[in-house]
Every structure is written in C-alpha cells, then in structure tokens.
Short mmCIF file of C-alpha atoms in Angstrom, two decimals:
data_model
loop_
_atom_site.label_atom_id
_atom_site.label_comp_id
_atom_site.label_asym_id
_atom_site.label_seq_id
_atom_site.Cartn_x
_atom_site.Cartn_y
_atom_site.Cartn_z
CA MET A 1 118.14 89.62 109.86
CA LYS A 2 119.08 92.93 108.33
CA VAL A 3 122.79 93.40 107.75
CA ALA A 4 123.62 96.89 108.99
CA ALA A 5 127.34 96.70 109.69
CA LYS A 6 130.53 95.64 107.93
CA THR A 7 133.38 96.53 110.30
CA ASP A 8 134.40 95.58 113.83
CA ALA A 9 133.71 99.16 114.98
CA GLU A 10 130.18 99.03 113.59
CA PHE A 11 129.49 95.69 115.20
CA MET A 12 130.71 96.97 118.56
CA ALA A 13 128.73 100.19 118.13
CA ARG A 14 125.62 98.08 117.61
CA ALA A 15 126.40 96.20 120.83
CA VAL A 16 126.70 99.53 122.67
CA ALA A 17 123.34 100.66 121.27
CA LEU A 18 121.76 97.43 122.53
CA ALA A 19 123.34 97.86 125.98
CA ARG A 20 121.76 101.30 126.34
CA ARG A 21 118.33 99.67 126.32
CA GLY A 22 119.09 98.10 129.69
CA VAL A 23 120.27 101.26 131.48
CA GLY A 24 118.24 101.83 134.64
CA HIS A 25 116.89 98.26 134.73
CA THR A 26 119.83 95.92 135.47
CA ARG A 27 120.91 96.69 139.04
CA PRO A 28 123.09 95.40 140.59
CA ASN A 29 124.44 94.23 137.23
CA PRO A 30 125.81 96.50 134.51
CA PRO A 31 124.03 97.15 131.21
CA VAL A 32 125.67 95.01 128.52
CA GLY A 33 125.01 94.46 124.82
CA ALA A 34 126.21 91.72 122.45
CA VAL A 35 126.01 90.83 118.77
CA ILE A 36 127.04 87.60 117.06
CA VAL A 37 128.52 87.83 113.57
CA ARG A 38 129.28 85.10 111.04
CA ASP A 39 130.55 85.70 107.52
CA GLY A 40 130.07 89.45 107.95
CA GLU A 41 126.39 89.06 108.91
CA ILE A 42 124.77 89.76 112.28
CA ILE A 43 122.94 86.56 113.17
CA GLY A 44 122.17 87.21 116.84
CA GLU A 45 121.66 90.17 119.17
CA GLY A 46 120.96 90.56 122.86
CA TRP A 47 121.23 92.81 125.87
CA HIS A 48 120.91 92.34 129.61
CA LYS A 49 117.35 93.36 130.48
CA LYS A 50 117.10 92.65 134.21
CA ALA A 51 119.07 91.04 137.03
CA GLY A 52 118.25 87.35 137.17
CA GLY A 53 117.51 87.27 133.46
CA ASP A 54 119.74 86.25 130.58
CA HIS A 55 123.02 88.10 130.28
CA ALA A 56 123.64 89.79 126.94
CA GLU A 57 125.81 86.97 125.62
CA VAL A 58 123.23 84.29 126.38
CA ALA A 59 120.42 86.42 124.92
CA ALA A 60 122.47 86.87 121.73
CA ILE A 61 123.22 83.13 121.52
CA LYS A 62 119.51 82.33 121.85
CA GLY A 63 118.76 84.90 119.18
CA ALA A 64 121.33 83.36 116.86
CA MET A 65 119.96 79.86 117.45
CA LYS A 66 116.50 81.02 116.59
CA PHE A 67 117.80 82.75 113.48
CA LEU A 68 119.59 79.59 112.38
CA SER A 69 116.62 77.41 113.34
CA VAL A 70 118.88 75.28 115.49
CA GLY A 71 117.91 73.89 118.89
CA GLY A 72 114.15 74.09 118.39
CA LYS A 73 111.93 75.51 121.12
CA SER A 74 114.34 74.45 123.85
CA GLY A 75 116.90 76.99 122.69
CA VAL A 76 119.68 74.62 123.75
CA PRO A 77 122.86 75.49 121.86
CA ASP A 78 123.96 72.84 119.40
CA LYS A 79 127.71 72.42 119.73
CA GLY A 80 129.26 73.57 116.49
CA ALA A 81 126.25 75.51 115.19
CA LEU A 82 128.08 78.79 115.72
CA LYS A 83 131.51 77.58 114.65
CA GLY A 84 133.37 80.42 112.97
CA ALA A 85 131.16 83.09 114.57
CA THR A 86 132.44 86.06 116.58
CA ILE A 87 130.58 87.62 119.47
CA TYR A 88 131.10 91.33 120.13
CA VAL A 89 130.38 92.31 123.75
CA THR A 90 130.54 95.73 125.43
CA LEU A 91 131.94 94.22 128.64
CA GLU A 92 134.30 91.31 129.31
CA PRO A 93 132.15 88.17 129.71
CA CYS A 94 131.77 86.99 133.30
CA SER A 95 133.66 83.82 134.16
CA LYS A 96 132.10 83.27 137.59
CA ALA A 97 128.51 82.11 137.97
CA GLY A 98 126.18 84.37 139.94
CA ARG A 99 122.37 84.29 139.86
CA VAL A 100 122.80 82.77 136.42
CA GLY A 101 125.59 80.72 134.86
CA ALA A 102 128.93 82.13 133.76
CA CYS A 103 128.85 83.66 130.28
CA THR A 104 132.19 82.09 129.38
CA ASP A 105 130.60 78.66 129.86
CA ALA A 106 127.65 79.58 127.63
CA ILE A 107 129.96 80.93 124.93
CA ALA A 108 132.16 77.82 125.02
CA ALA A 109 129.11 75.54 124.82
CA SER A 110 127.69 77.44 121.85
CA GLY A 111 130.67 76.76 119.60
CA ILE A 112 131.46 80.44 119.04
CA SER A 113 135.05 80.75 117.84
CA LYS A 114 135.99 84.26 118.94
CA VAL A 115 135.08 86.87 121.56
CA VAL A 116 135.79 90.58 121.21
CA TYR A 117 134.97 92.77 124.23
CA ALA A 118 135.29 96.53 124.67
CA ILE A 119 135.90 97.03 128.40
CA PRO A 120 137.47 94.76 131.06
CA ASP A 121 135.10 93.82 133.87
CA PRO A 122 135.98 95.98 136.92
CA ASN A 123 134.64 93.26 139.21
CA PRO A 124 137.75 91.60 140.73
CA ASP A 125 135.97 88.24 140.56
CA ASN A 126 135.90 88.44 136.76
CA CYS A 127 138.50 91.00 135.65
CA GLY A 128 140.96 89.52 133.16
CA LYS A 129 139.72 85.96 133.67
CA ALA A 130 137.56 85.51 130.57
CA LYS A 131 140.52 85.00 128.25
CA ARG A 132 141.93 82.17 130.37
CA ALA A 133 138.55 80.51 130.84
CA LEU A 134 137.76 80.63 127.12
CA ALA A 135 141.25 79.52 126.08
CA ARG A 136 140.66 76.23 127.89
CA ALA A 137 137.70 75.68 125.55
CA GLY A 138 139.67 76.71 122.46
CA VAL A 139 137.87 80.04 122.08
CA GLN A 140 139.90 83.09 121.09
CA CYS A 141 139.26 86.14 123.29
CA GLU A 142 140.62 89.64 122.75
CA ARG A 143 139.95 93.22 123.69
CA PHE A 144 138.55 95.53 121.03
CA LYS A 145 141.22 97.96 119.82
CA GLY A 146 139.28 99.82 117.18
CA ASP A 147 137.32 103.07 117.30
CA LYS A 148 138.21 104.92 120.54
CA GLY A 149 134.88 106.71 120.49
CA VAL A 150 133.02 103.41 120.65
CA VAL A 151 135.25 102.25 123.51
CA ALA A 152 134.55 105.48 125.38
CA GLU A 153 130.81 104.93 124.97
CA ALA A 154 131.10 101.38 126.28
CA ASP A 155 133.16 102.62 129.24
CA GLU A 156 130.61 105.33 130.05
CA LEU A 157 127.90 102.69 130.19
CA ILE A 158 129.55 100.97 133.16
CA CYS A 159 130.81 103.98 135.17
CA HIS A 160 127.92 103.54 137.63
CA PHE A 161 128.58 99.80 137.93
CA ARG A 162 132.32 100.38 138.33
CA LYS A 163 131.88 102.59 141.38
CA HIS A 164 129.32 100.27 142.94
CA VAL A 165 131.31 97.06 142.48
CA LEU A 166 134.50 98.67 143.84
CA THR A 167 133.03 100.70 146.73
CA GLY A 168 129.57 99.33 147.42
CA LEU A 169 128.15 102.81 146.84
CA PRO A 170 126.05 104.11 143.93
CA TYR A 171 127.30 106.73 141.48
CA VAL A 172 125.79 110.04 142.63
CA ILE A 173 124.73 112.78 140.22
CA VAL A 174 123.60 116.17 141.53
CA LYS A 175 121.49 118.36 139.27
CA ILE A 176 121.07 122.04 140.13
CA ALA A 177 119.22 124.71 138.11
CA MET A 178 120.63 128.16 138.77
CA SER A 179 120.08 131.72 137.56
CA VAL A 180 122.94 133.88 136.31
CA ASP A 181 122.98 135.70 139.65
CA GLY A 182 123.48 132.45 141.52
CA ARG A 183 119.92 131.87 142.74
CA ILE A 184 118.31 128.44 142.87
CA CYS A 185 115.00 129.91 144.07
CA ASP A 186 113.46 133.33 144.71
CA ASN A 187 112.87 135.01 148.09
CA TRP A 188 109.60 133.11 148.43
CA GLY A 189 111.36 129.78 148.06
CA ASP A 190 109.93 129.10 144.62
CA ALA A 191 112.33 127.05 142.52
CA LYS A 192 109.99 126.08 139.72
CA TRP A 193 110.69 127.03 136.13
CA ILE A 194 114.13 128.55 136.60
CA SER A 195 115.26 126.34 133.76
CA SER A 196 113.57 126.20 130.39
CA LYS A 197 111.01 123.67 129.19
CA SER A 198 113.69 121.94 127.11
CA SER A 199 115.99 121.57 130.14
CA ARG A 200 113.16 120.21 132.26
CA GLU A 201 112.30 117.69 129.56
CA LEU A 202 115.96 116.61 129.44
CA THR A 203 116.02 116.12 133.22
CA GLY A 204 112.64 114.43 133.42
CA GLY A 205 113.27 112.15 130.48
CA ASP A 206 116.93 111.55 129.75
CA LEU A 207 118.53 111.95 133.21
CA ARG A 208 115.78 110.23 135.20
CA GLY A 209 115.57 107.50 132.62
CA LYS A 210 119.20 106.47 133.16
CA VAL A 211 119.41 106.12 136.95
CA ASP A 212 118.18 103.66 139.57
CA ALA A 213 116.98 106.22 142.12
CA ILE A 214 115.86 109.85 142.35
CA MET A 215 116.59 111.70 145.60
CA VAL A 216 115.08 114.95 146.93
CA GLY A 217 114.75 116.71 150.26
CA ALA A 218 111.58 117.16 152.29
CA GLU A 219 111.11 120.80 151.25
CA THR A 220 111.04 119.83 147.59
CA ILE A 221 108.17 117.46 148.35
CA ARG A 222 106.32 120.06 150.42
CA ARG A 223 106.75 122.96 147.99
CA ASP A 224 106.84 121.41 144.52
CA ASN A 225 105.06 118.06 145.06
CA PRO A 226 106.90 116.34 142.16
CA SER A 227 106.23 112.81 140.98
CA LEU A 228 109.97 112.17 140.42
CA LEU A 229 109.10 109.70 137.67
CA SER A 230 110.74 109.60 134.28
CA LYS A 231 108.76 111.61 131.77
CA GLY A 232 110.18 109.54 128.93
CA ARG A 233 109.90 105.78 128.82
CA PRO A 234 108.16 104.54 132.01
CA ASN A 235 110.61 102.85 134.35
CA PRO A 236 108.93 100.77 137.09
CA ASP A 237 112.41 99.93 138.43
CA LEU A 238 113.10 103.56 139.41
CA VAL A 239 113.14 104.13 143.18
CA ARG A 240 112.06 107.45 144.70
CA VAL A 241 113.95 108.66 147.78
CA VAL A 242 113.07 111.48 150.17
CA VAL A 243 115.48 112.74 152.85
CA SER A 244 113.61 114.17 155.85
CA LYS A 245 115.02 114.46 159.36
CA SER A 246 111.56 114.74 160.92
CA GLY A 247 109.83 112.27 158.63
CA ARG A 248 106.83 114.59 158.59
CA LEU A 249 105.72 114.62 154.99
CA PRO A 250 102.28 115.19 153.45
CA LYS A 251 100.54 111.85 152.97
CA ALA A 252 98.86 113.23 149.87
CA ALA A 253 102.22 113.95 148.20
CA ARG A 254 102.40 112.48 144.71
CA VAL A 255 105.36 110.26 145.59
CA PHE A 256 103.09 108.42 148.04
CA SER A 257 99.69 108.67 146.37
CA ASP A 258 100.07 108.61 142.59
CA GLY A 259 99.55 104.86 142.34
CA ALA A 260 102.79 104.31 140.42
CA PRO A 261 104.56 100.96 140.88
CA ASN A 262 107.72 102.80 141.90
CA ARG A 263 108.71 102.53 145.55
CA THR A 264 109.23 105.63 147.69
CA ILE A 265 111.67 105.30 150.60
CA VAL A 266 112.16 107.94 153.32
CA PHE A 267 115.52 108.37 155.08
CA ASP A 268 116.51 110.79 157.85
CA ASP A 269 120.06 111.32 156.55
CA ALA A 270 121.55 111.68 153.07
CA ARG A 271 124.66 109.58 153.78
CA LYS A 272 122.56 106.80 155.28
CA ALA A 273 120.36 106.92 152.21
CA ILE A 274 123.30 106.53 149.81
CA GLU A 275 124.83 103.70 151.83
CA GLU A 276 121.54 101.81 152.09
CA LEU A 277 120.79 102.27 148.39
CA GLY A 278 124.20 100.79 147.66
CA ARG A 279 123.41 97.78 149.85
CA ARG A 280 120.16 97.36 147.91
CA GLY A 281 122.09 97.21 144.66
CA ALA A 282 121.41 100.68 143.27
CA LEU A 283 124.12 101.65 140.80
CA SER A 284 123.18 105.31 140.41
CA VAL A 285 121.28 108.09 142.17
CA LEU A 286 120.15 111.44 140.76
CA CYS A 287 119.76 114.15 143.39
CA GLU A 288 117.30 116.90 142.42
CA GLY A 289 116.62 118.07 145.94
CA GLY A 290 118.04 121.58 146.17
CA LEU A 291 121.24 123.13 147.46
CA LYS A 292 121.03 121.97 151.10
CA LEU A 293 120.80 118.31 150.14
CA ALA A 294 123.42 118.74 147.42
CA ARG A 295 125.83 120.34 149.88
CA SER A 296 125.35 117.56 152.42
CA LEU A 297 126.23 114.98 149.76
CA ALA A 298 129.22 117.03 148.59
CA ASP A 299 130.50 117.56 152.15
CA ALA A 300 130.35 113.81 152.65
CA GLY A 301 132.44 113.28 149.50
CA LEU A 302 129.67 111.32 147.81
CA VAL A 303 129.08 113.34 144.63
CA ASP A 304 130.54 111.90 141.43
CA GLN A 305 129.02 114.25 138.88
CA TRP A 306 127.43 117.73 138.91
CA VAL A 307 124.90 118.73 136.29
CA ASN A 308 124.53 122.51 136.48
CA VAL A 309 121.79 124.09 134.42
CA PHE A 310 122.53 127.81 134.10
CA ALA A 311 119.46 129.72 133.01
CA PRO A 312 119.72 133.17 131.38
CA ILE A 313 117.39 134.59 134.01
CA LEU A 314 118.04 137.36 136.57
CA ILE A 315 116.01 136.80 139.75
CA GLY A 316 117.45 139.18 142.35
CA SER A 317 114.69 139.77 144.91
CA ARG A 318 111.87 139.22 142.40
CA PRO A 319 109.44 136.30 142.25
CA ILE A 320 110.44 133.92 139.49
CA ALA A 321 107.28 134.86 137.62
CA LYS A 322 108.62 138.42 137.35
CA ALA A 323 112.29 137.64 136.88
CA VAL A 324 114.12 139.04 133.85
CA ARG A 325 115.07 136.52 131.18
CA GLY A 326 118.00 137.17 128.87
CA LYS A 327 120.00 135.25 126.29
CA PHE A 328 123.33 133.43 126.45
CA ASN A 329 125.48 134.39 123.52
CA GLU A 330 129.09 133.32 124.08
CA GLU A 331 131.17 130.73 125.84
CA ARG A 332 134.94 130.58 126.17
CA SER A 333 136.91 127.85 127.90
CA PHE A 334 140.44 128.10 129.26
CA ALA A 335 142.51 124.94 129.03
CA ASN A 336 144.98 125.80 131.78
CA GLY A 337 142.56 126.88 134.49
CA GLY A 338 139.61 124.86 133.28
CA ASP A 339 137.30 127.86 133.68
CA ARG A 340 134.47 128.70 131.30
CA PHE A 341 133.23 132.17 130.59
CA LEU A 342 129.57 132.43 129.69
CA THR A 343 127.98 135.76 128.86
CA ALA A 344 124.30 136.69 128.91
CA ASP A 345 122.64 139.82 127.51
CA PHE A 346 119.53 141.33 129.06
CA GLY A 347 119.08 144.60 127.17
CA ALA A 348 116.42 144.75 124.47
CA TRP A 349 118.99 146.22 122.07
CA ALA A 350 121.17 143.12 122.49
CA THR A 351 118.56 140.38 122.48
CA GLY A 352 115.81 141.69 120.23
CA PHE A 353 113.25 141.69 123.06
CA GLY A 354 111.97 145.02 121.82
CA ASP A 355 110.97 143.66 118.41
#
C-alpha cells in the first residue's frame, strides 16, 4: 500500500477524506473514516459505507488483515497480528452494539495497541465510553490534539448526525437564489436561471450529493418540473420530498415518472415532513422549494443553515430572460455587526459590457 503520510495530522486527514465518501449514504449513522498505521506505514483503510454494513474501524481492520495476508478468506482477526498498530478514526469508536457489533470490541480483538479519534461521539450511549471499554482490553485510547483544521473538518462531517441523535430531527439546509433587488422569481413566477450555471452545478452536484433528502413545494414541481437528483455522483439513497397541502400534483412530473430508484414522498405540511424524515433516520434535508416553504420552515424554528446565492442580476418587473445582469466587484465584512457589504455594477462603463 502506498505510503502517503508521515504525521498524525496527515493520517487523520486521510481518515477524514475516507469518511467523506460515505456522506449521504450512512443514515441513520454518521459518516466515519479510519486508517491503521504501523511503523509509519498505512496498512489498512476503511469508511462506513451504509447502515448495517461494516463500520469504518472494522472495514479498516479487514483491509489491514488482507494487506498482511493474515486471517485468510474468513477475514477473522488474528489476535496479535496488529500489535503495535494505531488506528486513526474521525469519530470516537462506538462501545455499544447496534445493528452490528461494538467497534471497541472489534478493535480489542484485532490486537491494535492504540486508538486516536478526532471527535467524541455525541450519542449519549457512546460518548466518552470508548476509552474505558478499550482500557479494559489494554488498548490505549486518546483524542487527537493535532491540526485544528483537521479536527474542524471531522466535526463538520458529523454536524447532521449530531442534531439527529440529540433531537431526532434532521439538519435542515435552505437554499435560496436571489437577485440583487431581492427577487427570487419574476412577475410571471419564473425562478429558473436566476443563478449562474456554476452555482446551479454546485447545488445540483455538491449540495445535493451531501444530504439524505431534497425538499420542494408543490409550485416548484408544477412550474419547474425538476428531477431533484444529484447531478454529480448518482445517489440512490437520496429521498425526494414534495410538500403539497392539496396533494394535487402532475402524475407526469419527473419526480414520479423518471424511473430513478430514488423514492418520492408527498407531505401536506413542512413540519410533519421534517419530523417524519427524522423518524425514518434522515440526517439532513436540503430545501430548494422557494420562499414560502423556506419561511414555513424558518417560522417553525427548523432551519439550521441558509445558503443564499446572490446573483448580480436586476429583475424588477422584467421577465428573467430580459433581466439586466451585472458584476459583483467588492465585498466588505464588519466584525462587530456581522454585516457584509456586496456591491454590483450594471453600467457598461463599469463592467466592460460595451466592449
């Protein structure tokens, strides 16, 4: 196996990179990555791919066993084979068995000598218990105290899980595209293409690719007929959600007829939708459904993060097709008030439109 790291921070950073591969696929579990190191060499890697499957630690142990040609096809850890090895994990190993066995038991059985984890498990059933469980097996366990940037990345990976395990509700992200004059659509109700192609690609690929569910309102389905699928890596685990009080939606809408393996669920109320998604194990929801739906979620105190895309476009009373597009050229932030000043130029003399 290629040796690509020499420090604790690099080993943990590799574990974080592995954990990212599971984002959007692990509900109701968090995405976790792990690497096993012996004599400065990475000998095993793993990440949690899906609930019910191997946790990151077990996947890494199996990888190390295969690398060391120990245990044969059974993959059963040979006690002592990993003596002297350290496992770096993005999240504190679970000490209570769930759908699969406890990771602390698997680590102890493998012969690994030391565990280094980045973030304590927010689940009260496991928080702070790994060290005690591993100590009984003679395994050293400590929290990573190195690069703060790596720790922040590991913490960000579980923010959705943290809210869900502590409240039973998913982490809710609202994305709104808005013109500089505060419009999210024109007078005809058209909301398409306010943001740029690059912004749409970011939403369709990066944002949708990192959540468990996409939520929109009925009007978005009727007017825009979106697929709501990730435009990056296909994610069959992504759930599509439509909020419609009447339930009257076009049967030919893409969310019902595109043949994708992704489920589409219709709810008559946004709060009910969020609560039910939480019960179904969803860790995160991205709302792309317009201002009315966004406001209903905000009024209910359910929004955790706003993603505002400000486009340098002046709509006024025009159709979007005839709106005036300008150019952002400056941003200033104010530490005390937290405000940000963003300026946009629309004159040809300022933007070069006349060239």
